[in-house]
Each structure stands twice: as structure tokens, then as C-alpha cells.
Coordinates of C-alpha atoms and ligand atoms in Angstrom, one line a residue:
M1 CA -51.7 4.8 94.7
Y2 CA -49.9 1.5 94.6
G3 CA -51.0 0.2 98.0
K4 CA -52.8 -2.9 99.2
I5 CA -52.7 -4.7 95.8
K6 CA -48.9 -4.9 95.9
E7 CA -49.0 -7.2 98.9
Y8 CA -51.9 -9.1 97.5
L9 CA -50.1 -9.8 94.3
A10 CA -46.9 -10.8 96.0
T11 CA -48.8 -13.4 98.2
E12 CA -50.8 -14.8 95.4
F13 CA -47.8 -15.0 93.1
K14 CA -45.9 -16.9 95.7
K15 CA -48.7 -19.4 95.8
I16 CA -48.5 -20.0 92.1
Q17 CA -44.7 -20.2 92.4
D18 CA -44.9 -22.8 95.2
A19 CA -47.3 -24.9 93.2
G20 CA -44.6 -24.9 90.5
L21 CA -47.0 -23.2 88.0
I22 CA -44.9 -20.2 87.1
K23 CA -44.2 -19.8 83.4
N24 CA -40.6 -19.1 83.0
E25 CA -39.7 -17.8 79.5
R26 CA -36.5 -19.1 78.0
V27 CA -34.8 -16.4 76.0
I28 CA -33.8 -17.1 72.3
E29 CA -30.8 -15.2 71.1
S30 CA -31.2 -15.9 67.4
Q31 CA -33.9 -16.0 64.7
Q32 CA -36.7 -18.5 65.1
G33 CA -36.1 -21.7 63.3
A34 CA -35.1 -25.4 63.5
E35 CA -31.8 -24.4 65.0
I36 CA -31.8 -21.6 67.6
I37 CA -29.5 -20.2 70.2
V38 CA -30.5 -20.4 73.9
K39 CA -28.0 -19.2 76.6
G40 CA -25.3 -19.0 74.0
K41 CA -25.7 -22.6 73.0
K42 CA -27.1 -23.9 69.8
C43 CA -30.1 -26.2 70.1
L44 CA -32.9 -27.7 68.0
N45 CA -36.3 -26.2 68.4
F46 CA -39.2 -28.7 68.7
C47 CA -41.8 -26.6 70.2
A48 CA -42.7 -23.8 67.8
N49 CA -45.8 -23.4 65.7
N50 CA -43.4 -22.9 62.8
Y51 CA -45.0 -25.8 61.0
L52 CA -43.8 -24.9 57.5
G53 CA -40.4 -23.6 58.6
L54 CA -41.3 -20.1 57.2
S55 CA -40.6 -18.0 60.3
S56 CA -37.2 -16.8 59.0
H57 CA -37.5 -17.8 55.4
P58 CA -35.4 -15.5 53.1
D59 CA -38.3 -15.0 50.7
L60 CA -40.6 -13.8 53.5
I61 CA -37.9 -11.5 54.9
N62 CA -37.4 -10.0 51.4
A63 CA -41.1 -9.6 50.9
A64 CA -41.4 -7.8 54.3
H65 CA -38.5 -5.5 53.4
K66 CA -40.0 -4.7 50.1
A67 CA -43.4 -3.9 51.6
I68 CA -41.7 -1.6 54.1
D69 CA -39.7 0.1 51.3
E70 CA -42.8 0.6 49.2
R71 CA -45.7 1.0 51.7
G72 CA -43.9 2.1 54.8
F73 CA -43.7 0.9 58.4
G74 CA -47.1 1.7 59.8
L75 CA -50.4 3.2 58.8
S76 CA -51.3 5.0 62.0
S77 CA -55.0 4.3 61.4
V78 CA -57.7 1.7 61.6
R79 CA -58.8 0.3 58.2
F80 CA -61.9 2.4 57.7
I81 CA -60.3 5.8 58.3
C82 CA -57.1 5.6 56.3
G83 CA -55.6 2.2 57.1
T84 CA -56.3 0.2 53.9
Q85 CA -53.7 -0.1 51.2
D86 CA -53.9 -2.0 48.0
I87 CA -51.8 -4.8 49.6
H88 CA -54.4 -5.3 52.3
K89 CA -57.0 -5.9 49.6
T90 CA -54.7 -8.2 47.7
L91 CA -54.0 -10.3 50.7
E92 CA -57.7 -10.6 51.5
H93 CA -58.4 -11.8 48.0
K94 CA -55.6 -14.3 48.0
I95 CA -56.6 -15.8 51.3
S96 CA -60.3 -16.2 50.4
D97 CA -59.2 -17.9 47.1
F98 CA -56.7 -20.1 48.9
L99 CA -59.3 -21.2 51.5
G100 CA -62.0 -21.6 49.0
M101 CA -64.2 -18.9 50.7
E102 CA -66.0 -15.9 49.1
D103 CA -64.4 -13.1 51.1
C104 CA -61.9 -12.4 53.9
I105 CA -61.2 -9.7 56.5
L106 CA -57.9 -9.1 58.2
F107 CA -57.3 -8.7 62.0
S108 CA -54.2 -8.0 64.0
S109 CA -54.4 -11.6 65.4
C110 CA -56.7 -14.6 65.4
F111 CA -57.4 -13.7 69.0
D112 CA -59.0 -10.5 67.6
A113 CA -60.7 -12.3 64.8
N114 CA -62.4 -14.7 67.4
G115 CA -63.0 -11.7 69.6
G116 CA -64.9 -10.0 66.8
V117 CA -66.7 -12.7 65.0
F118 CA -69.5 -13.8 67.4
E119 CA -70.9 -10.6 68.9
P120 CA -72.1 -8.9 65.7
L121 CA -73.7 -12.1 64.3
M122 CA -75.3 -13.8 67.2
E123 CA -77.7 -11.9 69.4
E124 CA -79.9 -12.7 72.4
E125 CA -82.4 -14.8 70.5
D126 CA -79.6 -16.9 68.9
A127 CA -77.4 -19.8 70.1
I128 CA -73.7 -20.6 70.0
I129 CA -72.8 -24.3 70.4
T130 CA -69.2 -24.8 71.4
D131 CA -66.8 -27.7 71.9
A132 CA -65.6 -27.9 75.5
L133 CA -61.9 -27.7 74.5
N134 CA -62.1 -24.7 72.2
H135 CA -59.3 -22.2 72.3
A136 CA -59.4 -19.4 74.9
S137 CA -60.0 -16.8 72.2
I138 CA -63.2 -18.6 71.1
I139 CA -64.4 -18.8 74.7
D140 CA -63.7 -15.1 75.2
G141 CA -65.3 -14.2 71.8
I142 CA -68.5 -16.1 72.8
R143 CA -68.6 -14.3 76.1
L144 CA -68.8 -11.0 74.3
S145 CA -71.9 -12.1 72.5
K146 CA -75.4 -12.0 74.1
A147 CA -76.3 -15.3 72.5
K148 CA -77.3 -18.3 74.5
R149 CA -74.5 -20.8 74.9
W150 CA -74.4 -24.6 74.8
I151 CA -71.1 -26.4 75.5
Y152 CA -70.7 -30.0 74.1
N153 CA -68.3 -32.6 75.4
H154 CA -65.1 -32.5 73.4
G155 CA -65.6 -34.2 70.1
D156 CA -68.9 -35.8 71.3
M157 CA -71.4 -35.8 68.4
R158 CA -74.1 -37.8 70.1
D159 CA -77.7 -37.0 71.2
V160 CA -76.9 -37.7 74.8
E161 CA -76.5 -36.2 78.2
E162 CA -74.3 -38.1 80.6
T163 CA -72.6 -37.7 84.0
D164 CA -68.9 -38.3 84.1
S165 CA -68.3 -40.8 86.9
A166 CA -64.8 -39.3 87.7
T167 CA -65.8 -35.6 88.0
G168 CA -69.5 -35.9 88.7
K169 CA -70.1 -33.3 86.0
S170 CA -72.8 -33.8 83.4
G171 CA -72.1 -33.1 79.8
K172 CA -73.9 -33.2 76.5
G173 CA -73.1 -34.2 72.9
L174 CA -73.5 -31.9 70.0
E175 CA -76.7 -33.3 68.7
R176 CA -78.4 -33.0 72.1
C177 CA -77.3 -29.3 72.2
L178 CA -78.8 -28.8 68.7
K179 CA -82.1 -30.4 69.8
E180 CA -82.3 -28.3 72.9
S181 CA -81.5 -25.0 71.1
Q182 CA -84.1 -25.6 68.3
S183 CA -86.3 -22.6 69.3
C184 CA -83.4 -20.1 68.8
R185 CA -83.5 -17.9 65.7
F186 CA -80.0 -18.5 64.3
R187 CA -77.5 -21.1 65.6
L188 CA -73.8 -21.4 65.1
I189 CA -71.5 -24.4 66.0
A190 CA -68.0 -23.2 66.9
T191 CA -64.9 -25.5 66.9
D192 CA -61.2 -25.6 66.7
G193 CA -60.1 -27.3 63.5
V194 CA -57.2 -28.9 65.4
F195 CA -57.1 -29.0 69.2
S196 CA -53.7 -27.9 70.3
M197 CA -53.0 -30.1 73.3
D198 CA -53.7 -33.5 71.7
G199 CA -53.3 -32.5 68.1
D200 CA -56.7 -34.2 67.3
I201 CA -58.8 -33.0 64.4
A202 CA -62.4 -31.8 64.6
K203 CA -64.9 -34.3 63.1
L204 CA -66.0 -31.8 60.5
K205 CA -67.9 -34.2 58.4
E206 CA -70.2 -35.2 61.2
I207 CA -70.4 -31.6 62.4
C208 CA -71.5 -30.4 58.9
D209 CA -74.0 -33.2 58.6
L210 CA -75.6 -32.2 61.9
A211 CA -75.4 -28.5 61.0
E212 CA -77.3 -29.2 57.8
K213 CA -79.9 -31.4 59.6
Y214 CA -80.6 -28.8 62.3
D215 CA -80.0 -25.6 60.2
A216 CA -77.0 -24.2 62.0
L217 CA -73.9 -22.4 60.8
V218 CA -70.4 -23.9 61.2
M219 CA -67.4 -21.8 62.3
V220 CA -64.0 -23.4 62.4
D221 CA -60.8 -21.9 63.9
D222 CA -58.1 -23.4 61.8
S223 CA -55.1 -21.8 63.4
H224 CA -53.3 -25.1 63.8
A225 CA -54.1 -26.2 60.2
T226 CA -54.1 -23.4 57.7
G227 CA -51.2 -24.0 55.3
F228 CA -50.7 -27.7 55.7
M229 CA -53.7 -29.8 56.6
G230 CA -55.4 -31.4 53.6
K231 CA -53.9 -32.4 50.3
T232 CA -53.1 -28.8 49.3
G233 CA -52.8 -27.4 52.8
K234 CA -56.0 -25.4 52.8
G235 CA -56.9 -26.7 56.3
T236 CA -59.2 -29.1 58.1
H237 CA -62.1 -28.5 55.8
E238 CA -60.0 -29.9 53.0
Y239 CA -58.6 -32.7 55.2
N240 CA -62.2 -33.7 56.2
D241 CA -63.5 -33.2 52.6
V242 CA -66.1 -30.6 53.6
M243 CA -65.0 -27.7 51.5
G244 CA -68.0 -25.5 50.7
R245 CA -69.8 -26.7 53.8
V246 CA -67.9 -24.7 56.5
D247 CA -69.5 -21.3 56.8
I248 CA -66.9 -19.3 58.7
I249 CA -63.1 -19.9 59.0
T250 CA -60.9 -17.9 61.4
T251 CA -57.2 -18.4 61.3
T252 CA -53.8 -16.9 62.3
F253 CA -50.7 -15.8 60.3
G254 CA -48.8 -16.4 63.6
K255 CA -48.3 -20.1 63.1
A256 CA -47.6 -21.9 59.8
L257 CA -48.0 -18.8 57.7
G258 CA -44.8 -17.1 58.7
G259 CA -45.3 -16.8 62.4
A260 CA -45.3 -13.1 62.8
S261 CA -48.8 -11.9 63.6
G262 CA -52.1 -11.2 62.1
G263 CA -55.3 -13.2 61.5
C264 CA -58.5 -13.2 59.5
I265 CA -62.1 -14.3 59.1
A266 CA -63.0 -15.9 55.8
S267 CA -66.7 -16.4 54.9
Y268 CA -69.5 -15.4 52.6
K269 CA -69.5 -11.9 51.3
E270 CA -72.5 -10.8 53.4
I271 CA -70.9 -12.0 56.6
I272 CA -67.5 -10.3 55.8
D273 CA -69.3 -7.0 54.9
W274 CA -71.1 -7.2 58.2
M275 CA -67.8 -7.8 60.0
R276 CA -66.2 -4.8 58.3
N277 CA -68.9 -2.6 59.8
K278 CA -69.5 -4.3 63.1
A279 CA -66.6 -6.3 64.4
R280 CA -65.1 -4.2 67.2
P281 CA -61.4 -5.4 67.1
Y282 CA -61.5 -4.4 63.4
L283 CA -63.2 -1.1 63.9
F284 CA -61.2 0.0 67.0
S285 CA -57.8 -1.4 66.5
N286 CA -54.9 -0.5 64.1
T287 CA -54.5 -2.0 60.7
V288 CA -52.1 -4.9 60.0
P289 CA -48.6 -3.4 59.2
P290 CA -47.4 -3.5 55.6
A291 CA -44.4 -5.8 56.4
V292 CA -46.7 -8.5 57.7
V293 CA -49.2 -8.1 54.8
G294 CA -46.4 -8.2 52.2
A295 CA -44.8 -11.3 53.7
T296 CA -48.2 -13.1 54.1
I297 CA -49.0 -12.5 50.4
K298 CA -45.6 -14.2 49.7
V299 CA -46.6 -17.1 51.9
I300 CA -49.9 -17.7 50.1
D301 CA -48.1 -17.4 46.7
I302 CA -45.5 -20.1 47.9
L303 CA -48.3 -22.4 49.1
T304 CA -50.4 -21.9 46.0
K305 CA -47.5 -22.8 43.7
S306 CA -46.4 -26.0 45.3
T307 CA -47.3 -28.5 48.1
E308 CA -43.6 -29.2 48.7
L309 CA -43.5 -27.7 52.3
R310 CA -46.7 -29.3 53.5
D311 CA -45.6 -32.6 51.9
K312 CA -42.3 -32.5 53.7
L313 CA -44.0 -31.7 57.0
E314 CA -46.3 -34.7 56.5
Q315 CA -43.3 -37.0 55.9
N316 CA -41.4 -35.5 58.8
T317 CA -44.4 -36.1 61.1
K318 CA -44.9 -39.6 60.0
Y319 CA -41.2 -40.5 60.4
F320 CA -41.0 -38.9 63.9
R321 CA -44.3 -40.5 65.1
E322 CA -43.3 -44.0 63.9
K323 CA -39.7 -43.9 65.3
M324 CA -40.8 -42.6 68.7
T325 CA -43.6 -45.2 69.0
A326 CA -41.1 -47.9 68.0
V327 CA -38.7 -46.8 70.7
G328 CA -41.5 -47.2 73.2
F329 CA -42.9 -43.8 74.0
D330 CA -46.5 -43.3 74.9
I331 CA -47.8 -41.1 72.1
I332 CA -51.3 -40.0 71.3
P333 CA -51.9 -41.5 67.8
G334 CA -52.7 -39.1 65.0
V335 CA -51.4 -37.4 61.9
H336 CA -50.9 -33.9 63.1
P337 CA -47.3 -32.4 63.6
I338 CA -48.3 -31.8 67.3
V339 CA -46.9 -35.0 68.8
P340 CA -47.9 -35.3 72.5
I341 CA -45.5 -37.6 74.5
M342 CA -47.5 -38.7 77.5
F343 CA -46.1 -39.2 81.0
G344 CA -49.3 -39.9 82.9
K345 CA -48.7 -43.6 83.4
Y346 CA -45.4 -43.0 85.4
P347 CA -45.2 -42.0 89.0
N348 CA -44.7 -38.3 89.7
C349 CA -45.5 -37.5 86.1
S350 CA -45.6 -33.7 86.4
K351 CA -42.1 -33.5 87.8
L352 CA -40.9 -36.2 85.4
A353 CA -42.1 -34.3 82.4
V354 CA -40.3 -31.1 83.7
D355 CA -37.1 -33.1 84.5
F356 CA -37.3 -34.8 81.1
A357 CA -37.6 -31.5 79.2
N358 CA -34.7 -30.0 81.2
R359 CA -32.5 -33.0 80.4
M360 CA -33.5 -32.7 76.7
L361 CA -32.2 -29.1 76.7
D362 CA -28.8 -30.4 78.1
E363 CA -28.9 -32.7 75.0
G364 CA -29.5 -29.7 72.8
I365 CA -33.2 -30.3 72.1
Y366 CA -35.7 -27.6 73.1
V367 CA -39.1 -29.0 74.1
T368 CA -41.7 -27.8 76.6
P369 CA -43.5 -29.8 79.3
F370 CA -47.3 -29.2 79.9
S371 CA -48.9 -29.9 83.2
F372 CA -52.1 -29.0 85.1
P373 CA -54.0 -26.6 84.6
V374 CA -52.9 -26.4 81.0
V375 CA -53.8 -30.1 80.5
P376 CA -56.0 -32.3 82.8
K377 CA -54.3 -33.9 85.9
G378 CA -52.5 -37.0 85.0
K379 CA -52.3 -36.0 81.3
D380 CA -48.8 -34.4 81.7
R381 CA -46.9 -34.4 78.5
I382 CA -44.1 -33.0 76.4
R383 CA -45.7 -31.6 73.3
V384 CA -43.3 -31.9 70.4
Q385 CA -44.1 -29.9 67.3
I386 CA -42.6 -31.0 64.0
S387 CA -41.7 -28.6 61.2
A388 CA -40.9 -28.7 57.5
G389 CA -37.9 -26.7 58.7
H390 CA -36.5 -29.9 60.3
E391 CA -34.2 -32.0 58.2
K392 CA -33.9 -35.7 58.7
Q393 CA -30.7 -35.3 60.8
H394 CA -32.6 -32.9 63.2
L395 CA -35.4 -35.5 63.6
D396 CA -32.8 -38.2 64.3
M397 CA -31.0 -36.1 66.8
A398 CA -34.2 -35.5 68.7
I399 CA -35.2 -39.2 68.6
E400 CA -31.7 -40.1 69.8
A401 CA -31.9 -37.6 72.7
F402 CA -35.4 -38.8 73.6
T403 CA -34.2 -42.3 73.7
K404 CA -31.1 -41.5 75.8
V405 CA -33.0 -39.5 78.4
G406 CA -35.9 -41.9 78.3
R407 CA -33.6 -44.8 79.3
E408 CA -31.8 -42.6 81.9
L409 CA -35.2 -41.8 83.6
N410 CA -36.4 -45.4 83.3
I411 CA -39.4 -44.8 81.2
I412 CA -38.3 -46.8 78.2
K413 CA -36.2 -49.9 77.8
Ligands
PLP1 C1 -52.8 -19.7 68.3 C2 -54.3 -19.7 68.2 C3 -55.1 -18.5 68.3 C4 -54.4 -17.2 68.5 O1 -53.8 -16.7 67.3 P1 -53.0 -15.3 67.3 O2 -53.0 -14.9 65.9 O3 -51.7 -15.6 67.9 O4 -53.9 -14.4 68.2 C5 -56.4 -18.6 68.1 N1 -57.0 -19.8 68.0 C6 -56.4 -21.0 68.0 C7 -57.1 -22.3 67.9 C8 -55.0 -20.9 68.1 O5 -54.3 -22.1 68.2

């Protein structure tokens, strides 16, 4: 019976509403892309994870159509009963080759890959050592494992334990965690390859050095990197020059690789065999549909043939970051197409970021503001995401609109 909880939800929901923390979804009335239609009006999208501009690419749409024609719509099964087609095996081989790993296993999402990867591998006598800013799916995946858990301060590689004067909370560096967990049987360090709020990149060289010194595995979630980070777009292991030293990579097809859905774990043969038999989201959830598999095969083929898209993304990112910095915006420096434009130094920064984003939409530029609790208090921002789908004129229109609204709201001269 729908009783007491109805009132409870209404009251609690109102509290979130009053705090201005309700997520209102704007409705897109077109395909995903650089140019979209919102409320009947054309605007430029600067907040999708469509890094390579592939979301509505004709080659992918054709490949998806072809896969539907040849292999059907759905498989009505998990993989191990009757849900594996030849194309699923093809995709797994192509991904492991592309990433430079031995083998690969598909999941319905990277959330599922992270939900499945820890529990079968790390048991009570083992330890998982995790960056404080890791993605929610890594946090949840680790919770499902019985392993002991150490959390290290974001990006802190040191052998220290310190108390933060602002929060009074004490935190540790990675090397300290590795020292403290030395009596555990197996150990695994888990990190995002790129952290989505600041667009900063994990220090994989130092992490791999420490892992080798203390005999720990390294797991990287490269969802915001696969397809474009590194010279040939393999990801942060290529960017950081540690290919062959990262033991487990998880990633998504829902961002740069076409943006539909799906994910995977790539690792050594033994680990992938183990996952095929033990990972619960793999064993108890439906197989990836043929359309997604066919289109993702196409993506890997495109990226293997040429670095054109990731090169264009790199140039677009450099151009946008340089111009926006020159105009006077406060931007977290970096190389990633996530470009955080910070509002913390202005009064009333949360409201300012929201007003700014609304004004940008009037100017035909779709960007999203992020406030507490998604980011720490005072770190309010508009997170712009650059795409290879943007042409120079799109970037210029966005920079122009940012400049106009920035002057109007008195945050740049
Ligand atoms: C987006 C993201 C995920 C989730 O990927 P899905 O395939 O959409 O489930 C997992 N990890 C990280 C780091 C991400 O950025």
C-alpha cells in the first residue's frame, strides 16, 4: 500500500527543491551532436561526452542498421546461455588489441563493469586502495567486495597522513596506504584515468611505480579517455607512457566511442576468464544488443585507421582553452576536453553559475552549471566539454557568447 512513504517523499523532495538542488532535465528534440534542438530552438551543445563527435555519425548509424539486419534486435539471453554472437567475440578482440591488453569482456555499461570487477577478485584477506575522487561506480563496486579498503587523498602519492585544517578530516597518501596494507594477500589500486569534474589525469607513472614497489595490481577506469587520450587515442596508459604496466582497464562505449551504451573490462586472459565465470553483472544481466556491438566495432575500426578525430579534438581543446584564458576566465589548466570554468572567486557563485548557464542558453550555447554537492562548496563551475564534432565556427560562437555574458555579469572586463 502506498501510504506513509508518499508524504515522506513529498516533504524530503521539497527540501531538495528549496535548496535549489533538483536536477531538471532539458529535453533535446534532435539527434545528439554539436548542433541540437532544445525547445524548438537550435543551439550548440558544449556539455556532452561526445568527445569524438561520433554520437550520430553516419558510419555508426549504418553499422548499427547492418547489425540489426544481420543479427537482429536483441538476444533475449545472458552471454553464457545463448547471448554470444560472433560479433560480440569480434568486438572483444578488437578492443583488447586497441587497448594493448590480452583479453576483454563486454558489459551493458561501465557502471556494470565496475560493479563486477572487484568482488570476484578481491576477498576478505585482500585490500583495495582507492582515490578519494573515484567515480560512483568504482565506489559501489568496491562496496560489493569483502576486501579491506584504503582511501587515499585525491592524487596524493606520498607516504604521509595529514589532517586537513579546513575540514578537520585526516587523509593519507597512496604510499602510506600501501605500507599499511602490506600484510594483505593481494592488493589492487583503483583510479579513474581522468577525473570528470576537474578533467585532471591520474598520475599513472607514479601509481605504477608504487604498485611495482609494493606488489599491487593497478586498475584504471578510462571512461573519459578511451578513444582520444594519448598519441593514438588508447587512453591514459598511453598518455602517461605506462602501456603494459596497467593490469586492468574498465571503460565505457557511452562517451567517446559512439555514446550509446555498453562497457568492458580489458586485462590478462586469466582475469577475463575469471570475470566471465564470476562477475555478477555479466552472469545475471542481458547481453549487449547487436546494434551497439556492430557500431562499436565500427568505432574501433575508425580509430585504428586514423588519429584524425582525436587530433582534431586536441586542437579544438587547445584553441578553446587558450582563447577563454586570454579573455580572462578562471579555468583549471590542463589538456583534457573537459574545461572547467570556475566561479568560486565571485560572490554568490552558485547562483552566478546557474544564471550564467541560463544566459548562455539564450545565446544559443548549451552548458551545464555544477554546484555542491556534485563539486565541493566554493568550487562552483560551468563544465564545458569540447568535441571533435565542433567546428572552429562553433568554438568561436561559444567563446563570443561566454565573453558577452561574462561582461554582462561583470566577471570579466
Ligand atoms: C561515465 C562513467 C562511468 C559510467 O559509464 P556507463 O557506461 O555510462 O555506465 C563509469 N566510470 C567513469 C569514470 C565514468 O566517467
